[in-house]
Amino acid sequence: MPRTSRKSSEAEFRSTTQEDLKRHDAGLLLGLYRDMVRTRALDNRIEALYKQGKLVAGCYSSRGQEGLSVGSTAALRKDDVIGPMIRNLGSMLRHGIPMTMVLRNYLGRANGPTKGRDGSSHFGSLEHNVIAPISMLASLIPVMCGVALSFQMRKEDRVALTWIGDGGSNVGDFHEGLNFAGVLKLPFVLILENNQYAYSTPIEYQTAAKDFACRAQGYGIPSAKVEGNDTLAVYEVTREAVERARGGAGPTLIEARTMRMRGHAIHDDAKYVPQEMFDEWEKKDPIATFAERLRKAKILDDKVAKRIDVEVKEELEQQTEDALAQPPADPAHEIDEVYAP
Amino acid sequence: MSEITYLEAIREGMREEMLRDGNVFCIGEDIGTYGGAFRVTAGFLQEFGRPRILDTPLSESAILGASVGAAIMGLRPVAEMQFADFVANGFNMLVNFAAKAHYRWGAKVPMVVRLPSGGGTRGGPFHATNPEAWFARVPGLKVVVPATVRDAKGLIKSAIRDDNPVLYFEHKYLYRRLKDTLEGEVLTPIGKARVAREGLHVSLVTYGSMVYHGMNVAEELAREGVEVEVIDLRSLVPLDEEAILESVRKTSRVVVCHEDTKTGGFGGEIAARIAEKAFEHLDAPVRRVAAKDTPVPHAPQLEDAFAPQPADIKRAILETVAY
Ligand SMILES: Cc1ncc(C[n+]2csc(CCOP(=O)(O)OP(=O)(O)O)c2C)c(N)n1
Ligand SMILES: [Mg+2]
């Protein structure tokens, strides 16, 4: 089937200029860059561990979508609660989850966050204000509405944020959740990551609508569209939504346009994706393009880039070593903790 | 002390817990302004206001999902399904999200789901089912089924205080039929069965509405010289296996009875446990009395043919005693 990577017109998706970039604090911008580099480094490491046979189950890469995760999460306070999905590794790192925690979970270690009971990045940590997803796509949306409801009931000015794919957005829970959030004006933000595919299925087979953002109208809530690979634009758009939510003005649906640069999971060679699409999106790689912009603005140079690379490498090595040193899951505890005491 | 109904006991239990703990709140369809389809939460909106009494859009999955999220954050939602049957629309939230959270990542989900269930009210295929067995086999969920006014109150209070997702099956046929006088603090421990009636000749292991019918049958049989021991399970998960086995060891004969359909019903689990753990005490095969394996039909003639009737319980008991 002939494919283009979008249906809506270019102009509708918000992006940022160099002028916009200069309005932001260099510390914030370098932080975004650094967290994207960390995310890709960890993503690459997970893939490598899989190829070495050290990981047994599915590896889901978020390559090419790091900016979306990092930029949106950067718009939050640390006490806001996120519900990361499988391609939001960058959100977990940005919100304070240490790399070893992710790796211990992938490696099924006894003292990982799920003690080997669940794999990949499927875990949560209340200490870090992170709720674990379940595999059933869109289920997190009503659950994060409940998190937002708890803020509203306790009169806390916190916000709940989660993500959903172009495919997952067609599950009933997406609609029940957004409608519920709209009626109750919950402090909730939903980011729809339109990465053109759901496993092998292109967006044309997911919806007859011209885009995903238009759905917000049906729930009486505002929406926004953003270039998902423009990390700064994602940050800005999310920030506006977060501030609205924090101020009591209710939820927002944000559609971010991006591209899944790998197969669905590591077993999938994604032969069904036209090569031109990969080529086109490779040019829009969020890390490379952001680095380029930072260099133009004289915020990043070879020296700083090198320093960040070295620091990230050190962190990755140390954290991987730590994770690999942990004991394997213990069958003696297989039956434990099904119930809270 | 005045008499209250089973339905009022649920209301009283919820109200006491709402007053005791500011984290408890009610969520569901038509529970506020209208007081719930069966008026269980009547007066709550006036007393506690919105959002503690939260009328929601008609979205079972969102109601249960939001309950899960709020519970993870430390609130104690009591979600009402307008009829137990509609829990099918929110099934995933319970069996995948709520049930697995603690095991997977240590998150407590202290929520209660109230499920007005059961027949005898001519509700038909979508307003009269007993879906407890769908959930009793899911590790991580607790399942309680009150059969008396006292336990209606005692179990809702314990369910609200429990740190796990608890499914509370309240029987519509019992709502206004059962009356009792309750004094003092009423708390029924979850996981403890009750000997509703002592007897020497045969054990009737049952729960929910069948306790009511079983007790009537037992009284009738006592006049004919057959002493039936009635075990009211009260809680299916966790199951008080010891209470069942103790009764079996005493009487050596068992009839298991529930209003739910037979195949895959919870009675099969009870029979299997007895076979595994008390086979040598048995003087007769374990018999099951349950509904026919069909959807719940609407017309009175059909529903009565479908659901286990007192005469069916009586016949099964007599056959078991005569074996
Ligand atoms: C309700 C549900 N159905 C099916 C699946 C199996 N599944 C896992 S991921 C996936 C594709 C998801 O696509 P999308 O939502 O676009 O997210 P992406 O993988 O592109 O990030 C499918 C079909 C699932 N996890 N949940
Ligand atoms: Mg997708």
XYZ file of C-alpha atoms and ligand atoms in Angstrom:
691
model
C 0.000 0.000 0.000
C 1.401 3.432 -0.903
C 2.135 5.334 2.266
C 2.753 8.823 3.370
C 3.597 9.373 6.980
C 0.802 11.817 7.723
C -2.697 12.789 6.804
C -2.988 16.276 8.204
C -1.201 19.272 6.793
C 2.300 20.145 7.905
C 1.342 23.459 9.450
C -1.040 21.982 12.001
C 1.767 20.343 13.943
C 3.509 22.752 16.211
C 7.268 23.050 16.021
C 9.832 25.454 17.429
C 12.302 27.819 15.773
C 15.808 28.806 16.809
C 14.278 31.957 18.242
C 12.012 29.863 20.449
C 14.984 27.819 21.530
C 16.919 30.868 22.623
C 14.128 31.855 24.976
C 14.840 28.800 27.107
C 17.397 28.314 29.789
C 20.552 26.541 28.593
C 20.422 24.234 31.604
C 16.970 22.988 30.627
C 18.032 22.468 27.000
C 21.181 20.583 27.886
C 19.181 18.522 30.357
C 16.777 17.505 27.614
C 19.659 16.586 25.357
C 21.420 14.645 28.045
C 18.317 12.627 28.971
C 17.740 11.740 25.337
C 21.329 10.524 25.095
C 20.857 8.514 28.286
C 17.680 6.981 26.910
C 19.286 5.916 23.658
C 22.319 4.562 25.448
C 20.136 2.400 27.667
C 18.007 1.349 24.702
C 21.139 0.246 22.853
C 22.388 -1.593 25.914
C 19.120 -3.485 26.283
C 19.370 -4.535 22.640
C 22.973 -5.637 23.152
C 22.116 -7.663 26.243
C 19.362 -9.345 24.276
C 21.774 -10.265 21.501
C 24.164 -11.666 24.094
C 21.343 -13.888 25.322
C 21.202 -12.257 28.728
C 17.655 -11.001 28.299
C 14.995 -13.564 27.731
C 11.870 -11.675 26.783
C 10.664 -8.904 24.489
C 12.700 -5.757 23.941
C 10.721 -2.762 22.835
C 12.833 0.012 21.429
C 11.845 3.649 21.675
C 14.550 4.680 19.242
C 13.552 7.853 17.459
C 10.946 8.707 20.090
C 13.268 9.700 22.925
C 12.502 13.378 22.550
C 8.813 12.789 22.936
C 9.237 10.965 26.236
C 11.902 13.254 27.635
C 10.347 16.518 26.440
C 6.883 15.744 27.790
C 8.141 14.471 31.136
C 10.373 17.523 31.537
C 7.206 19.614 31.632
C 6.226 17.980 34.916
C 7.169 18.460 38.537
C 8.743 15.512 40.305
C 5.630 15.032 42.422
C 3.417 14.731 39.354
C 2.598 11.134 38.508
C 3.373 9.454 35.197
C 2.126 6.223 33.706
C 4.776 5.290 31.159
C 3.973 2.865 28.377
C 6.439 0.486 26.824
C 8.046 3.134 24.572
C 8.477 5.715 27.327
C 11.842 4.641 28.644
C 12.943 8.267 28.431
C 10.059 9.310 30.661
C 11.088 6.845 33.324
C 14.680 8.043 33.307
C 13.649 11.679 33.245
C 11.310 11.164 36.196
C 14.129 9.728 38.272
C 14.092 5.961 37.745
C 17.703 4.728 37.838
C 18.934 2.701 34.882
C 19.707 -0.287 37.077
C 16.077 -0.552 38.080
C 15.089 -0.895 34.419
C 17.879 -3.366 33.751
C 17.145 -5.469 36.820
C 13.583 -5.753 35.620
C 14.611 -6.707 32.093
C 17.018 -9.236 33.568
C 14.438 -10.716 35.963
C 16.515 -10.127 39.080
C 15.372 -11.019 42.594
C 15.720 -7.468 43.824
C 14.437 -5.719 40.748
C 11.238 -3.702 41.010
C 9.043 -6.719 40.212
C 11.401 -9.405 41.539
C 11.210 -11.170 38.196
C 7.422 -11.276 38.217
C 7.105 -8.951 35.245
C 9.643 -8.040 32.600
C 10.879 -5.223 30.365
C 10.031 -1.716 31.565
C 6.765 -3.053 32.983
C 7.051 -1.798 36.503
C 6.105 1.112 38.667
C 7.586 2.831 41.662
C 5.423 4.931 43.934
C 8.580 6.389 45.415
C 9.321 7.862 41.977
C 5.677 8.707 41.220
C 5.546 6.152 38.438
C 2.548 3.862 37.894
C 3.162 0.529 36.153
C 1.296 -0.110 32.919
C -0.381 -3.379 32.070
C -0.054 -4.869 28.611
C -3.688 -4.210 27.739
C -3.312 -0.979 25.829
C -5.244 2.085 27.023
C -6.032 0.552 30.427
C -3.678 3.058 31.976
C -5.856 5.937 30.821
C -8.777 5.362 33.234
C -6.313 4.362 35.927
C -4.374 7.603 35.517
C -7.734 9.387 35.634
C -8.126 7.786 39.049
C -4.707 9.103 40.045
C -5.808 12.558 38.898
C -9.075 12.106 40.775
C -7.111 11.456 43.970
C -5.325 14.802 43.469
C -8.613 16.557 42.888
C -10.222 14.994 45.958
C -7.280 15.823 48.185
C -6.981 19.310 46.709
C -3.364 18.701 45.715
C -2.076 20.697 42.741
C -0.509 17.657 41.108
C -1.003 16.358 37.580
C -1.271 12.849 36.110
C 0.171 12.188 32.653
C 0.304 9.150 30.424
C 0.862 8.175 26.800
C -0.919 6.030 24.252
C -0.089 4.777 20.768
C -1.945 5.338 17.523
C -3.067 1.710 17.770
C -3.881 1.682 21.473
C -6.027 4.765 21.054
C -8.724 2.623 19.470
C -9.392 0.616 22.598
C -12.555 1.560 24.485
C -10.636 2.632 27.581
C -9.149 5.546 25.645
C -12.631 6.889 25.041
C -14.113 6.040 28.437
C -11.111 7.581 30.123
C -10.978 10.841 28.185
C -14.707 11.345 28.494
C -14.528 10.687 32.232
C -11.605 13.110 32.587
C -13.488 15.753 30.633
C -16.645 15.504 32.721
C -14.723 15.679 35.991
C -12.223 18.264 34.708
C -9.408 16.113 36.003
C -5.795 17.326 36.157
C -4.820 14.897 33.448
C -2.748 15.020 30.270
C -2.765 12.348 27.574
C -0.120 12.247 24.892
C -0.915 10.224 21.813
C 2.274 9.051 20.158
C 1.403 8.642 16.542
C 4.422 6.700 15.351
C 2.664 5.622 12.129
C 2.389 1.948 13.035
C 0.828 -0.364 15.550
C 2.850 -3.535 15.156
C 2.403 -4.058 11.387
C -0.761 -1.991 11.044
C -0.493 1.516 9.536
C -2.646 4.348 10.838
C -4.920 4.199 7.795
C -6.183 0.898 9.160
C -6.673 2.330 12.645
C -8.912 5.300 11.994
C -10.879 6.932 9.221
C -10.463 10.330 10.866
C -7.962 12.820 9.469
C -6.003 12.761 12.696
C -6.223 11.606 16.308
C -6.395 14.997 17.990
C -9.880 15.691 16.617
C -11.261 13.137 19.030
C -10.811 15.593 21.884
C -13.692 17.630 20.531
C -16.004 14.730 21.189
C -15.114 14.865 24.869
C -15.282 18.628 25.160
C -11.607 18.967 25.959
C -8.798 20.906 24.280
C -6.240 19.251 22.038
C -2.924 20.121 20.484
C -0.776 18.709 17.720
C 2.966 18.727 17.888
C 5.992 17.502 15.969
C 7.012 14.638 18.216
C 10.648 14.761 17.162
C 10.926 18.438 18.059
C 11.747 17.868 21.708
C 11.385 21.504 22.618
C 7.976 21.771 20.975
C 6.844 18.693 22.876
C 8.105 20.288 26.073
C 6.276 23.547 25.418
C 2.992 22.037 24.350
C 2.989 19.626 27.276
C 3.847 22.423 29.642
C 0.835 24.416 28.556
C -1.392 21.402 29.055
C 0.151 20.659 32.443
C -0.331 24.223 33.627
C -3.944 24.161 32.479
C -4.474 20.916 34.363
C -2.736 22.231 37.468
C -4.855 25.346 37.375
C -8.077 23.354 37.434
C -8.953 23.769 33.756
C -9.068 20.026 33.079
C -7.479 17.538 30.705
C -5.810 17.901 27.299
C -5.167 15.461 24.487
C -1.894 16.022 22.658
C -1.163 14.266 19.393
C 2.539 13.983 18.705
C 3.686 12.896 15.268
C 6.733 10.656 15.192
C 8.023 7.385 13.782
C 8.795 3.998 15.241
C 12.337 3.435 13.950
C 12.537 -0.269 14.809
C 10.184 -3.204 14.552
C 7.400 -3.602 17.057
C 9.804 -5.549 19.261
C 13.236 -6.946 18.650
C 11.980 -10.046 16.830
C 10.247 -7.907 14.188
C 12.325 -6.746 11.204
C 9.605 -4.265 10.151
C 9.869 -5.284 6.472
C 6.348 -3.957 6.044
C 7.579 -0.371 6.496
C 8.670 1.304 3.224
C 12.382 2.114 3.375
C 11.661 5.699 2.260
C 9.759 6.241 5.467
C 12.710 5.219 7.576
C 14.999 7.394 5.449
C 12.725 10.371 5.763
C 12.422 10.057 9.531
C 16.080 9.272 10.092
C 16.740 12.846 9.003
C 14.438 13.976 11.782
C 16.171 11.993 14.508
C 15.340 13.861 17.715
C 18.816 13.638 19.206
C 20.793 14.583 16.099
C 18.486 17.448 15.189
C 18.407 18.786 18.721
C 22.199 18.606 19.009
C 22.465 20.504 15.765
C 20.174 23.240 17.047
C 22.028 23.483 20.340
C 25.309 23.836 18.476
C 23.888 26.590 16.292
C 22.762 28.391 19.430
C 26.227 27.889 20.909
C 24.861 25.913 23.824
C 26.603 22.723 22.789
C 30.093 22.257 21.392
C 32.423 19.296 20.921
C 33.734 19.597 24.422
C 30.337 19.583 26.147
C 29.029 16.866 23.861
C 32.059 14.732 24.672
C 31.644 15.323 28.394
C 27.999 14.273 28.269
C 28.864 11.154 26.273
C 31.537 10.178 28.765
C 29.305 10.749 31.763
C 26.442 8.807 30.223
C 28.781 5.969 29.305
C 30.085 5.856 32.861
C 26.600 5.821 34.278
C 25.524 3.102 31.872
C 28.529 0.885 32.630
C 28.180 1.282 36.349
C 24.431 0.684 36.291
C 24.708 -2.328 33.981
C 27.374 -3.831 36.186
C 25.158 -3.308 39.191
C 22.171 -4.942 37.523
C 24.151 -7.928 36.273
C 25.551 -8.490 39.748
C 22.115 -8.990 41.267
C 20.876 -12.502 42.044
C 18.301 -14.136 39.758
C 14.644 -14.327 40.759
C 14.036 -16.799 43.537
C 11.471 -19.565 42.918
C 10.971 -19.841 46.685
C 9.138 -16.518 46.466
C 7.059 -17.329 43.401
C 3.876 -17.641 45.459
C 4.475 -14.660 47.724
C 2.806 -11.265 47.772
C -0.218 -12.070 45.622
C -2.131 -10.231 48.341
C -1.192 -7.247 50.426
C -0.868 -8.262 54.083
C -32.319 -1.144 68.517
C -34.573 -1.395 65.515
C -34.613 -4.032 62.839
C -32.790 -3.285 59.637
C -32.770 -5.031 56.280
C -29.819 -6.607 54.491
C -29.797 -3.593 52.174
C -29.816 -1.136 55.068
C -26.997 -3.074 56.669
C -24.834 -2.498 53.594
C -25.681 1.193 53.733
C -24.953 1.389 57.455
C -21.621 -0.363 57.043
C -20.555 1.947 54.222
C -21.708 5.016 56.102
C -19.786 4.058 59.240
C -16.627 3.549 57.217
C -17.129 6.852 55.363
C -17.401 8.612 58.717
C -14.443 6.747 60.190
C -12.025 7.231 57.284
C -11.903 10.298 55.043
C -10.189 8.268 52.328
C -13.299 6.208 51.657
C -15.455 7.405 48.778
C -18.257 6.026 46.603
C -18.174 5.964 42.829
C -20.671 4.668 40.299
C -23.643 5.330 38.089
C -26.681 7.040 39.621
C -25.390 6.542 43.158
C -25.633 10.217 44.167
C -28.748 12.108 43.202
C -30.768 8.924 42.830
C -29.106 6.996 45.658
C -28.276 4.006 43.466
C -30.555 1.819 41.376
C -31.418 -0.111 44.560
C -31.098 2.922 46.872
C -28.170 1.460 48.774
C -26.460 4.869 48.862
C -29.658 6.860 49.474
C -28.924 9.977 51.503
C -25.164 9.789 50.972
C -24.953 12.712 48.577
C -26.783 14.929 51.077
C -24.518 13.791 53.881
C -21.121 13.590 52.181
C -21.494 15.650 48.998
C -19.654 15.455 45.702
C -16.949 14.315 44.958
C -17.013 11.798 47.847
C -20.247 10.517 46.378
C -19.375 10.535 42.723
C -21.956 10.059 39.984
C -19.981 9.121 36.882
C -20.582 8.776 33.172
C -21.908 5.406 32.114
C -18.499 3.759 31.777
C -17.829 0.651 33.816
C -14.225 0.339 32.736
C -13.555 3.980 33.624
C -15.287 3.576 36.990
C -13.206 0.540 37.854
C -10.026 1.911 36.285
C -10.340 5.199 38.136
C -10.971 3.234 41.305
C -7.751 1.323 40.751
C -5.792 4.541 40.210
C -7.304 6.288 43.217
C -6.696 3.199 45.357
C -3.048 2.991 44.316
C -2.754 6.601 45.495
C -4.129 5.618 48.893
C -7.828 6.413 48.657
C -10.402 3.699 49.375
C -12.985 3.675 46.597
C -16.205 1.711 46.899
C -17.362 1.262 43.314
C -20.900 0.225 42.537
C -21.787 -1.809 39.498
C -25.427 -1.011 38.861
C -25.975 -4.730 38.368
C -23.275 -7.356 38.817
C -23.784 -8.335 35.176
C -22.224 -5.077 33.976
C -18.906 -5.908 35.549
C -18.230 -7.714 32.270
C -17.672 -4.267 30.747
C -14.934 -3.545 33.263
C -13.543 -7.064 33.558
C -10.043 -6.199 32.388
C -9.541 -3.546 35.063
C -10.202 -6.107 37.761
C -8.509 -9.212 36.457
C -5.486 -7.546 34.878
C -4.925 -4.242 36.641
C -6.263 -4.581 40.166
C -5.512 -8.257 40.678
C -1.895 -8.221 39.538
C -0.627 -4.915 40.885
C 0.566 -6.092 44.278
C 2.222 -9.212 42.971
C 3.909 -7.372 40.108
C 5.173 -4.251 41.770
C 3.972 -4.171 45.347
C 1.244 -1.588 44.813
C -1.698 -1.948 47.179
C -5.131 -1.590 45.591
C -7.554 -1.108 48.490
C -10.804 -0.966 46.561
C -14.214 -2.549 46.902
C -16.538 -3.395 44.038
C -20.175 -3.822 45.022
C -22.021 -6.221 42.745
C -25.805 -6.506 43.081
C -26.243 -10.021 41.826
C -28.533 -12.968 41.581
C -31.973 -13.905 40.445
C -35.397 -14.627 41.754
C -36.315 -11.154 40.574
C -37.139 -12.088 36.958
C -34.224 -9.977 35.785
C -33.408 -12.195 32.812
C -30.113 -12.783 30.991
C -28.491 -9.446 31.876
C -29.818 -8.516 35.315
C -29.754 -11.716 37.317
C -26.434 -13.479 36.962
C -24.021 -14.594 39.654
C -20.592 -13.946 38.159
C -18.525 -14.688 41.274
C -16.736 -17.663 39.722
C -15.277 -15.429 36.988
C -13.301 -13.702 39.713
C -12.785 -16.361 42.375
C -10.179 -18.011 40.152
C -8.141 -14.840 39.719
C -5.170 -14.676 42.082
C -5.050 -11.255 43.682
C -8.784 -10.662 44.026
C -10.821 -11.377 47.144
C -14.435 -12.471 46.817
C -17.033 -12.187 49.562
C -20.720 -13.077 49.483
C -22.800 -12.051 52.491
C -25.879 -14.158 53.235
C -27.138 -12.449 56.390
C -27.900 -8.951 57.590
C -25.008 -9.141 60.040
C -22.513 -10.200 57.388
C -23.874 -7.706 54.873
C -22.664 -5.051 57.273
C -19.687 -6.879 58.694
C -18.258 -7.833 55.314
C -18.668 -4.446 53.643
C -16.812 -2.882 56.537
C -14.030 -5.469 56.425
C -13.845 -5.176 52.638
C -13.386 -1.413 52.879
C -10.623 -1.853 55.454
C -8.845 -4.520 53.423
C -5.766 -3.455 51.454
C -6.689 -5.645 48.473
C -9.325 -5.426 45.752
C -12.433 -7.053 47.224
C -15.471 -8.035 45.175
C -18.565 -7.832 47.323
C -21.482 -9.778 45.881
C -24.721 -8.529 47.427
C -27.833 -10.481 46.615
C -30.814 -8.581 45.254
C -33.322 -11.215 46.413
C -32.103 -10.781 49.990
C -32.041 -6.958 49.946
C -35.413 -6.433 51.612
C -36.279 -9.979 52.640
C -33.767 -10.358 55.437
C -34.150 -8.345 58.637
C -32.176 -8.392 61.840
C -31.191 -6.266 64.793
C -27.516 -5.399 65.013
C -25.763 -3.965 68.029
C -22.297 -2.554 68.480
C -19.434 -2.724 66.022
C -20.056 -5.389 63.391
C -17.000 -6.667 61.550
C -16.951 -10.005 59.755
C -13.469 -11.371 59.126
C -12.785 -12.087 55.457
C -11.865 -15.742 54.970
C -13.875 -17.216 57.834
C -16.895 -19.394 57.144
C -19.836 -19.590 59.513
C -21.688 -22.655 60.752
C -25.183 -21.377 60.072
C -26.737 -24.473 61.580
C -25.214 -27.469 63.273
C -26.184 -30.945 62.166
C -24.902 -34.527 62.273
C -26.153 -36.254 59.151
C -25.066 -34.210 56.166
C -23.252 -30.963 55.389
C -24.700 -28.356 53.073
C -21.813 -26.162 51.937
C -23.186 -23.021 50.371
C -23.129 -19.237 50.201
C -25.212 -16.219 49.222
C -28.904 -16.665 48.556
C -28.642 -20.433 48.877
C -27.916 -20.050 52.582
C -31.389 -18.567 52.930
C -33.030 -21.382 50.977
C -30.767 -24.020 52.533
C -31.711 -22.978 56.048
C -35.396 -23.310 55.231
C -34.789 -26.776 53.796
C -32.744 -27.746 56.844
C -35.556 -26.708 59.190
C -38.016 -28.750 57.167
C -35.742 -31.798 57.145
C -35.127 -31.535 60.873
C -38.830 -32.200 61.349
C -38.309 -35.355 59.277
C -35.353 -36.419 61.425
C -32.489 -35.365 59.135
C -30.027 -32.981 60.806
C -28.333 -30.818 58.182
C -25.227 -28.827 59.012
C -25.268 -25.628 56.978
C -21.924 -24.014 56.231
C -22.179 -20.423 55.014
C -18.843 -19.748 53.329
C -19.228 -15.931 53.419
C -15.912 -15.611 51.608
C -14.867 -17.600 48.532
C -11.400 -16.062 48.378
C -9.735 -16.588 50.714
C -11.631 -19.824 51.292
C -12.057 -21.259 54.764
C -11.109 -24.749 53.674
C -10.705 -25.971 57.225
C -14.295 -25.137 58.101
C -15.494 -27.231 55.150
C -13.236 -30.157 55.968
C -14.178 -30.073 59.632
C -17.834 -30.361 58.766
C -17.146 -33.152 56.261
C -15.185 -35.086 58.875
C -18.156 -34.735 61.205
C -21.001 -35.658 58.836
C -19.234 -37.707 56.099
C -21.799 -36.527 53.572
C -21.809 -33.300 51.585
C -24.040 -31.353 49.273
C -22.523 -28.254 47.680
C -24.960 -25.655 46.507
C -24.877 -22.314 44.703
C -27.186 -20.191 42.612
C -24.596 -19.769 39.845
C -24.600 -22.185 36.923
C -23.005 -25.563 37.471
C -20.159 -26.003 34.995
C -17.128 -24.105 36.147
C -19.065 -22.822 39.137
C -17.325 -22.443 42.465
C -18.945 -25.643 43.728
C -16.597 -27.670 41.553
C -13.645 -26.212 43.449
C -15.196 -27.101 46.785
C -15.953 -30.650 45.665
C -12.396 -31.058 44.385
C -10.892 -29.876 47.661
C -13.061 -32.304 49.607
C -11.999 -35.112 47.277
C -8.343 -34.202 47.685
C -8.326 -33.704 51.406
C -11.178 -35.655 52.982
C -11.892 -38.543 50.615
C -11.498 -41.169 53.309
C -14.107 -39.431 55.454
C -16.797 -39.598 52.798
C -19.652 -42.101 52.911
C -21.290 -40.756 49.777
C -20.230 -38.920 46.626
C -20.248 -35.135 46.814
C -23.334 -33.777 45.082
C -23.674 -30.364 43.523
C -26.876 -28.372 43.340
C -26.582 -25.425 40.994
C -28.364 -23.613 38.205
C -28.730 -25.165 34.775
C -26.025 -24.360 32.249
C -28.024 -21.760 30.360
C -28.272 -17.981 30.428
C -30.647 -16.771 33.146
C -34.110 -16.779 31.533
C -36.674 -14.102 32.228
C -40.146 -15.693 32.432
C -40.980 -16.899 35.963
C -41.644 -20.448 34.757
C -38.268 -20.556 33.052
C -36.278 -18.860 35.792
C -37.685 -21.274 38.351
C -36.736 -24.183 36.124
C -33.257 -22.712 35.753
C -32.341 -21.788 39.315
C -31.860 -24.306 42.109
C -35.080 -24.522 44.109
C -35.540 -25.616 47.732
C -36.999 -28.892 46.405
C -33.762 -29.538 44.475
C -31.682 -28.973 47.586
C -33.948 -31.226 49.580
C -33.794 -34.007 47.023
C -30.003 -33.857 46.803
C -29.694 -33.987 50.579
C -32.029 -36.958 50.890
C -30.213 -38.845 48.121
C -26.887 -38.158 49.787
C -28.147 -39.287 53.170
C -29.672 -42.440 51.663
C -26.570 -43.368 49.648
C -5.677 -4.322 24.129
C -4.459 -4.876 23.480
N -4.561 -5.578 22.326
C -3.467 -6.076 21.731
C -2.223 -5.916 22.267
C -0.973 -6.493 21.581
N -0.133 -5.368 21.142
C 0.878 -4.924 21.906
S 1.578 -3.546 21.289
C 0.578 -3.558 19.928
C 0.682 -2.461 18.918
C 0.579 -1.138 19.607
O 0.637 -0.092 18.708
P 0.556 1.401 19.199
O -0.533 1.559 20.180
O 0.496 2.260 17.996
O 1.909 1.623 20.008
P 3.407 1.504 19.441
O 3.832 0.086 19.623
O 3.374 1.905 18.023
O 4.203 2.413 20.288
C -0.289 -4.648 19.977
C -1.268 -4.989 18.941
C -2.163 -5.218 23.493
N -1.018 -5.047 24.134
N -3.282 -4.702 24.068
Mg 2.094 3.173 17.027
